[in-house]
Short mmCIF file of C-alpha atoms in Angstrom, two decimals:
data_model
loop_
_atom_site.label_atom_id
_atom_site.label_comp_id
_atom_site.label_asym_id
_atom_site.label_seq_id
_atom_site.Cartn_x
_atom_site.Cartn_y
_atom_site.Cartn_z
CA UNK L 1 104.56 115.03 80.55
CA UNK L 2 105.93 113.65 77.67
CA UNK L 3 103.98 109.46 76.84
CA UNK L 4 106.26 106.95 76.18
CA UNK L 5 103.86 105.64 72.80
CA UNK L 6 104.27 107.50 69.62
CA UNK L 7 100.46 106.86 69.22
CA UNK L 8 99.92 107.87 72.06
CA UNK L 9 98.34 111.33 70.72
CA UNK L 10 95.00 112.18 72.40
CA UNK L 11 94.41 111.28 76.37
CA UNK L 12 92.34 112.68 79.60
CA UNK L 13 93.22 112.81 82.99
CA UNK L 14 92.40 110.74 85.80
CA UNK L 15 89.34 111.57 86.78
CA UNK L 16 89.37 114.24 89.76
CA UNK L 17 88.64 111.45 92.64
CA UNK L 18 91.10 108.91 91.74
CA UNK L 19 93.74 111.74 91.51
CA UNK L 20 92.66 112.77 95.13
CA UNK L 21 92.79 108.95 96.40
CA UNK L 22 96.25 108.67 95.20
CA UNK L 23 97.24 112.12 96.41
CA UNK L 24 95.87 110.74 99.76
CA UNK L 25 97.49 107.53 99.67
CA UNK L 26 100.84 108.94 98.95
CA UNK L 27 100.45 111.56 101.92
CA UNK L 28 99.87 108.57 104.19
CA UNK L 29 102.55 106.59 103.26
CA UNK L 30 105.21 109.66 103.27
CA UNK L 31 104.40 111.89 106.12
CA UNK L 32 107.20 112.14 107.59
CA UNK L 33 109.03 113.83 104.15
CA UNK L 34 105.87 116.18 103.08
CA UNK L 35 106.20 118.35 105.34
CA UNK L 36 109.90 119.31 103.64
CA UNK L 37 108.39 119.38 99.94
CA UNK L 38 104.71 119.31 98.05
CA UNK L 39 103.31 116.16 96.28
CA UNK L 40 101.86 116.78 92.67
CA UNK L 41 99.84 113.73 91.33
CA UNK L 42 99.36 114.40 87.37
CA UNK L 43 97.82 110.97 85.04
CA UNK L 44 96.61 110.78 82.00
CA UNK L 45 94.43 107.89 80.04
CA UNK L 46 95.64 107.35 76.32
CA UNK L 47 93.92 104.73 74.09
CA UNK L 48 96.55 102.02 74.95
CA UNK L 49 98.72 103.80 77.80
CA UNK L 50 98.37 104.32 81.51
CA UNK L 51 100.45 107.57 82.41
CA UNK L 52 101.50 108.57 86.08
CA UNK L 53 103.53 111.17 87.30
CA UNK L 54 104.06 111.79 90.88
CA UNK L 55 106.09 114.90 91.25
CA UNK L 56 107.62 115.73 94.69
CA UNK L 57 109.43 119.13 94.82
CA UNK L 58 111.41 120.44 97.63
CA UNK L 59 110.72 123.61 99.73
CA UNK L 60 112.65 126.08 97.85
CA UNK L 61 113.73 124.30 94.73
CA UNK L 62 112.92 124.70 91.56
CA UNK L 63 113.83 121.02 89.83
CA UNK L 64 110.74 119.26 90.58
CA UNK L 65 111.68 114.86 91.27
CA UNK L 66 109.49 113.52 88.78
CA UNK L 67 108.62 109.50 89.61
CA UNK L 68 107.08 108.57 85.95
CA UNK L 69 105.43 105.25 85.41
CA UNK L 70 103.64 103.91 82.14
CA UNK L 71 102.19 100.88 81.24
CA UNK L 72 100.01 99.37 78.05
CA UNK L 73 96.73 98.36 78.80
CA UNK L 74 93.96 97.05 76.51
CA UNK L 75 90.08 98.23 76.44
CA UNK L 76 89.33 94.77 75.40
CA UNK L 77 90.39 93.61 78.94
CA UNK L 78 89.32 96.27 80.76
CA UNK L 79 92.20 96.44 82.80
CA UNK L 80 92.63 100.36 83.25
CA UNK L 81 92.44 100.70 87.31
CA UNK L 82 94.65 97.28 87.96
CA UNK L 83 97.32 99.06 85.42
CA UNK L 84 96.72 102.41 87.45
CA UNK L 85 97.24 100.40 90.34
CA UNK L 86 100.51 98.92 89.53
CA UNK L 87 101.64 102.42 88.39
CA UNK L 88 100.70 103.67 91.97
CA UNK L 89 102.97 100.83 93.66
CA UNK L 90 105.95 101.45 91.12
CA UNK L 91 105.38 105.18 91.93
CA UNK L 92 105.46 104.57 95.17
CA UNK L 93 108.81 102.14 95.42
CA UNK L 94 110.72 105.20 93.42
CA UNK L 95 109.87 107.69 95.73
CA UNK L 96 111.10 105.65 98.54
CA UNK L 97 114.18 104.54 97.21
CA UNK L 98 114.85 108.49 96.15
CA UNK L 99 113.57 109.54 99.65
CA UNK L 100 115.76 107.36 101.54
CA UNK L 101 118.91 107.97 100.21
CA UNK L 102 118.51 111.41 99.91
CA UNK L 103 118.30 111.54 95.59
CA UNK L 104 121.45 109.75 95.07
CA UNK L 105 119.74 107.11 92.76
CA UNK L 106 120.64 106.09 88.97
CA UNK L 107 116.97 106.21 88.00
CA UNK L 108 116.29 106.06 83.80
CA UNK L 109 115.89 109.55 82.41
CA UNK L 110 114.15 107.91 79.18
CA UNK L 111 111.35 105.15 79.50
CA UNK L 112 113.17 101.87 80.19
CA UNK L 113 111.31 98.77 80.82
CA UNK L 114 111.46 96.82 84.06
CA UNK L 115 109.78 93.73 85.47
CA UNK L 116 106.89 94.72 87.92
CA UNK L 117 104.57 92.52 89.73
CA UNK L 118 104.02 90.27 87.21
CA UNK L 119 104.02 92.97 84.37
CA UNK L 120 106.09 94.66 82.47
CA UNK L 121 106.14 98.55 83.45
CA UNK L 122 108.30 101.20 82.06
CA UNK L 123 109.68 103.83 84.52
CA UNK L 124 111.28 107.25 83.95
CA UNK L 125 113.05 110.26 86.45
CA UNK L 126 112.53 113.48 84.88
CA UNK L 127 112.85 117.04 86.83
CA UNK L 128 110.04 119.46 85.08
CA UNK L 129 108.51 121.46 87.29
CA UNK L 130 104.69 121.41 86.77
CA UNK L 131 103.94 124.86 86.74
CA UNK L 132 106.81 126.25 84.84
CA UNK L 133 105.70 123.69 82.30
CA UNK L 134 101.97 124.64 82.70
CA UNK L 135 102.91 128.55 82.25
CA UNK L 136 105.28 127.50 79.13
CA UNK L 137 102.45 125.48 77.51
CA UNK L 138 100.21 128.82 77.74
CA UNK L 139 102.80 130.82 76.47
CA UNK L 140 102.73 128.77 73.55
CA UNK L 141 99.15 128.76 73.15
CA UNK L 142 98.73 124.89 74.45
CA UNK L 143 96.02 125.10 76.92
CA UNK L 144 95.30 122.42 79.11
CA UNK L 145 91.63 121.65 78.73
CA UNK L 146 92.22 121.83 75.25
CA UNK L 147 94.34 119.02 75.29
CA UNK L 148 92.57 117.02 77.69
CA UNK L 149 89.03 117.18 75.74
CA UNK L 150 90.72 116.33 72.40
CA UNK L 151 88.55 113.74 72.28
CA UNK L 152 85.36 115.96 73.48
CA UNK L 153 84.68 114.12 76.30
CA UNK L 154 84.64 114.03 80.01
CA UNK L 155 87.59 112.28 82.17
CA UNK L 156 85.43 110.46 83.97
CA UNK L 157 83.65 108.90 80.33
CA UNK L 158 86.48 108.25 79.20
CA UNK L 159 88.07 106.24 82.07
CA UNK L 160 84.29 104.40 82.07
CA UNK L 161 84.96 103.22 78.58
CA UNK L 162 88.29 102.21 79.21
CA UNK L 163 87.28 100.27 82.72
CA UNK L 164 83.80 98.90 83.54
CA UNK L 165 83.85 96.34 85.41
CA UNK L 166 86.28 97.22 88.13
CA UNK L 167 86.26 100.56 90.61
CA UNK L 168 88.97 101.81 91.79
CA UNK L 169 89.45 101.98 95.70
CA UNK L 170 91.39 101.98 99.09
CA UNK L 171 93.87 100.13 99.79
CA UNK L 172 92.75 96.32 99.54
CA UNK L 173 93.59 94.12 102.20
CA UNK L 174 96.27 90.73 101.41
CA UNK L 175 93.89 87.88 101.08
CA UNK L 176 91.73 90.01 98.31
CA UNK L 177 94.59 91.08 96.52
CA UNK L 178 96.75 87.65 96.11
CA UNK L 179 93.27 86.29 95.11
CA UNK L 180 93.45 88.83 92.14
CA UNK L 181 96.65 87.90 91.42
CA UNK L 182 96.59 84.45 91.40
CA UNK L 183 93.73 84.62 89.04
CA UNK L 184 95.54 86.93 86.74
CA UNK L 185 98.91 84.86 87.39
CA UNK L 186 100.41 87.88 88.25
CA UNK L 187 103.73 86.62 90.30
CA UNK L 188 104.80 89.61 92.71
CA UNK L 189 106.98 87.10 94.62
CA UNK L 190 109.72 89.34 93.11
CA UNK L 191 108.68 92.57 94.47
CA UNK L 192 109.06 94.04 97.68
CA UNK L 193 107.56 97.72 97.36
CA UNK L 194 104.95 99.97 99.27
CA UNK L 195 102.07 97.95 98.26
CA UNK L 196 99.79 101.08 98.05
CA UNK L 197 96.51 98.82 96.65
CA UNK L 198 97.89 95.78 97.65
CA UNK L 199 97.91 95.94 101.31
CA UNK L 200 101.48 94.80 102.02
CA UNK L 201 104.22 95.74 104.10
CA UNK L 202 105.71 99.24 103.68
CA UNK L 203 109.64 98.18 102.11
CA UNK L 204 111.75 99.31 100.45
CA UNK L 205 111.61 98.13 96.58
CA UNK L 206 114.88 96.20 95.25
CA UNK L 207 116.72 98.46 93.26
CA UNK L 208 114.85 99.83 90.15
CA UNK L 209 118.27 100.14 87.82
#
């Protein structure tokens, strides 16, 4: 996984239960596809960027469909799990768009920014496959958990310090989450995606390009 920040140097992953909550959300919401393919969830907390990767690959295949979302977020706000929220939902709408017309989408293959509920979000389709790139970053001596405690600390302390106010959970129902949003005037008039956090219908997401 390659950040979309030049500064963006050091990071940590999601801590262990929000990766499984996502990983569980996603299952829900495609079903009927997982049983063709296996769902990777990979993100990763730099000191001003929000990094997901869902990774879907195929039975069989070795190009892994890489749905990449970043976003900025600030300590000062403490607006880490909203920002890994939004990343869920624009996860989320690319897999469903690439899903239902069977990969034939002009996704970005370089971070491009797009308008997202309210935000501005920066989406990218790469096709690494995670554990080729995990067995070529041992071959060259770049262990994971070295990377990961850079900063000699524990994922879970370091998502604490980025986010302490807010925890992140289930999927919220409508009334909570327009609540949120009209108090952080975040319009999502626009948007018509899985709303993974945000309790919404299940559409398809205008297109992303």
């Amino acid at each position: 996984m390659n950040p979309r920040l030049k500064s963006s140097k050091k990071w940590t992953s999601f801590p262990k239960e929000y990766s499984d909550q996502i990983q569980a959300v996603f299952k829900e919401n495609f079903a009927q596809y997982l049983d063709q393919g296996d769902l990777i969830i990979e993100g990763r907390i730099y000191p001003e960027e929000i990094m997901l990767r869902v990774g879907y690959l195929e039975k069989g295949r070795l190009a892994q469909a890489n749905f990449e979302v970043s976003m900025n977020y600030s300590q000062d706000d403490q607006d880490a799990v909203k920002r890994i929220h939004n990343c869920v939902d624009a996860a989320a709408s690319m897999m469903m768009e690439y899903l239902e017309n069977d990969g034939e989408v002009d996704f970005p293959y370089t971070w491009k920014e797009f308008p997202f509920q309210g935000k501005k979000i920066y989406l990218q389709f790469t096709t690494e496959n995670t554990s080729l790139e995990a067995e070529a970053d041992k071959l060259l001596g770049l262990s994971e958990a070295a990377m990961v405690h850079e900063e000699n600390d524990s994922d879970e302390d370091a998502l604490s310090r980025a986010e302490q106010s807010e925890e992140l959970s289930p999927p919220r129902d409508e009334d909570d989450f327009t609540s949120e949003d009209e108090e952080d005037n975040e319009d999502d008039t626009e948007d018509s995606g899985p709303r993974m956090f945000g309790g919404g219908p299940k559409k398809k997401k205008d297109d992303l390009h």
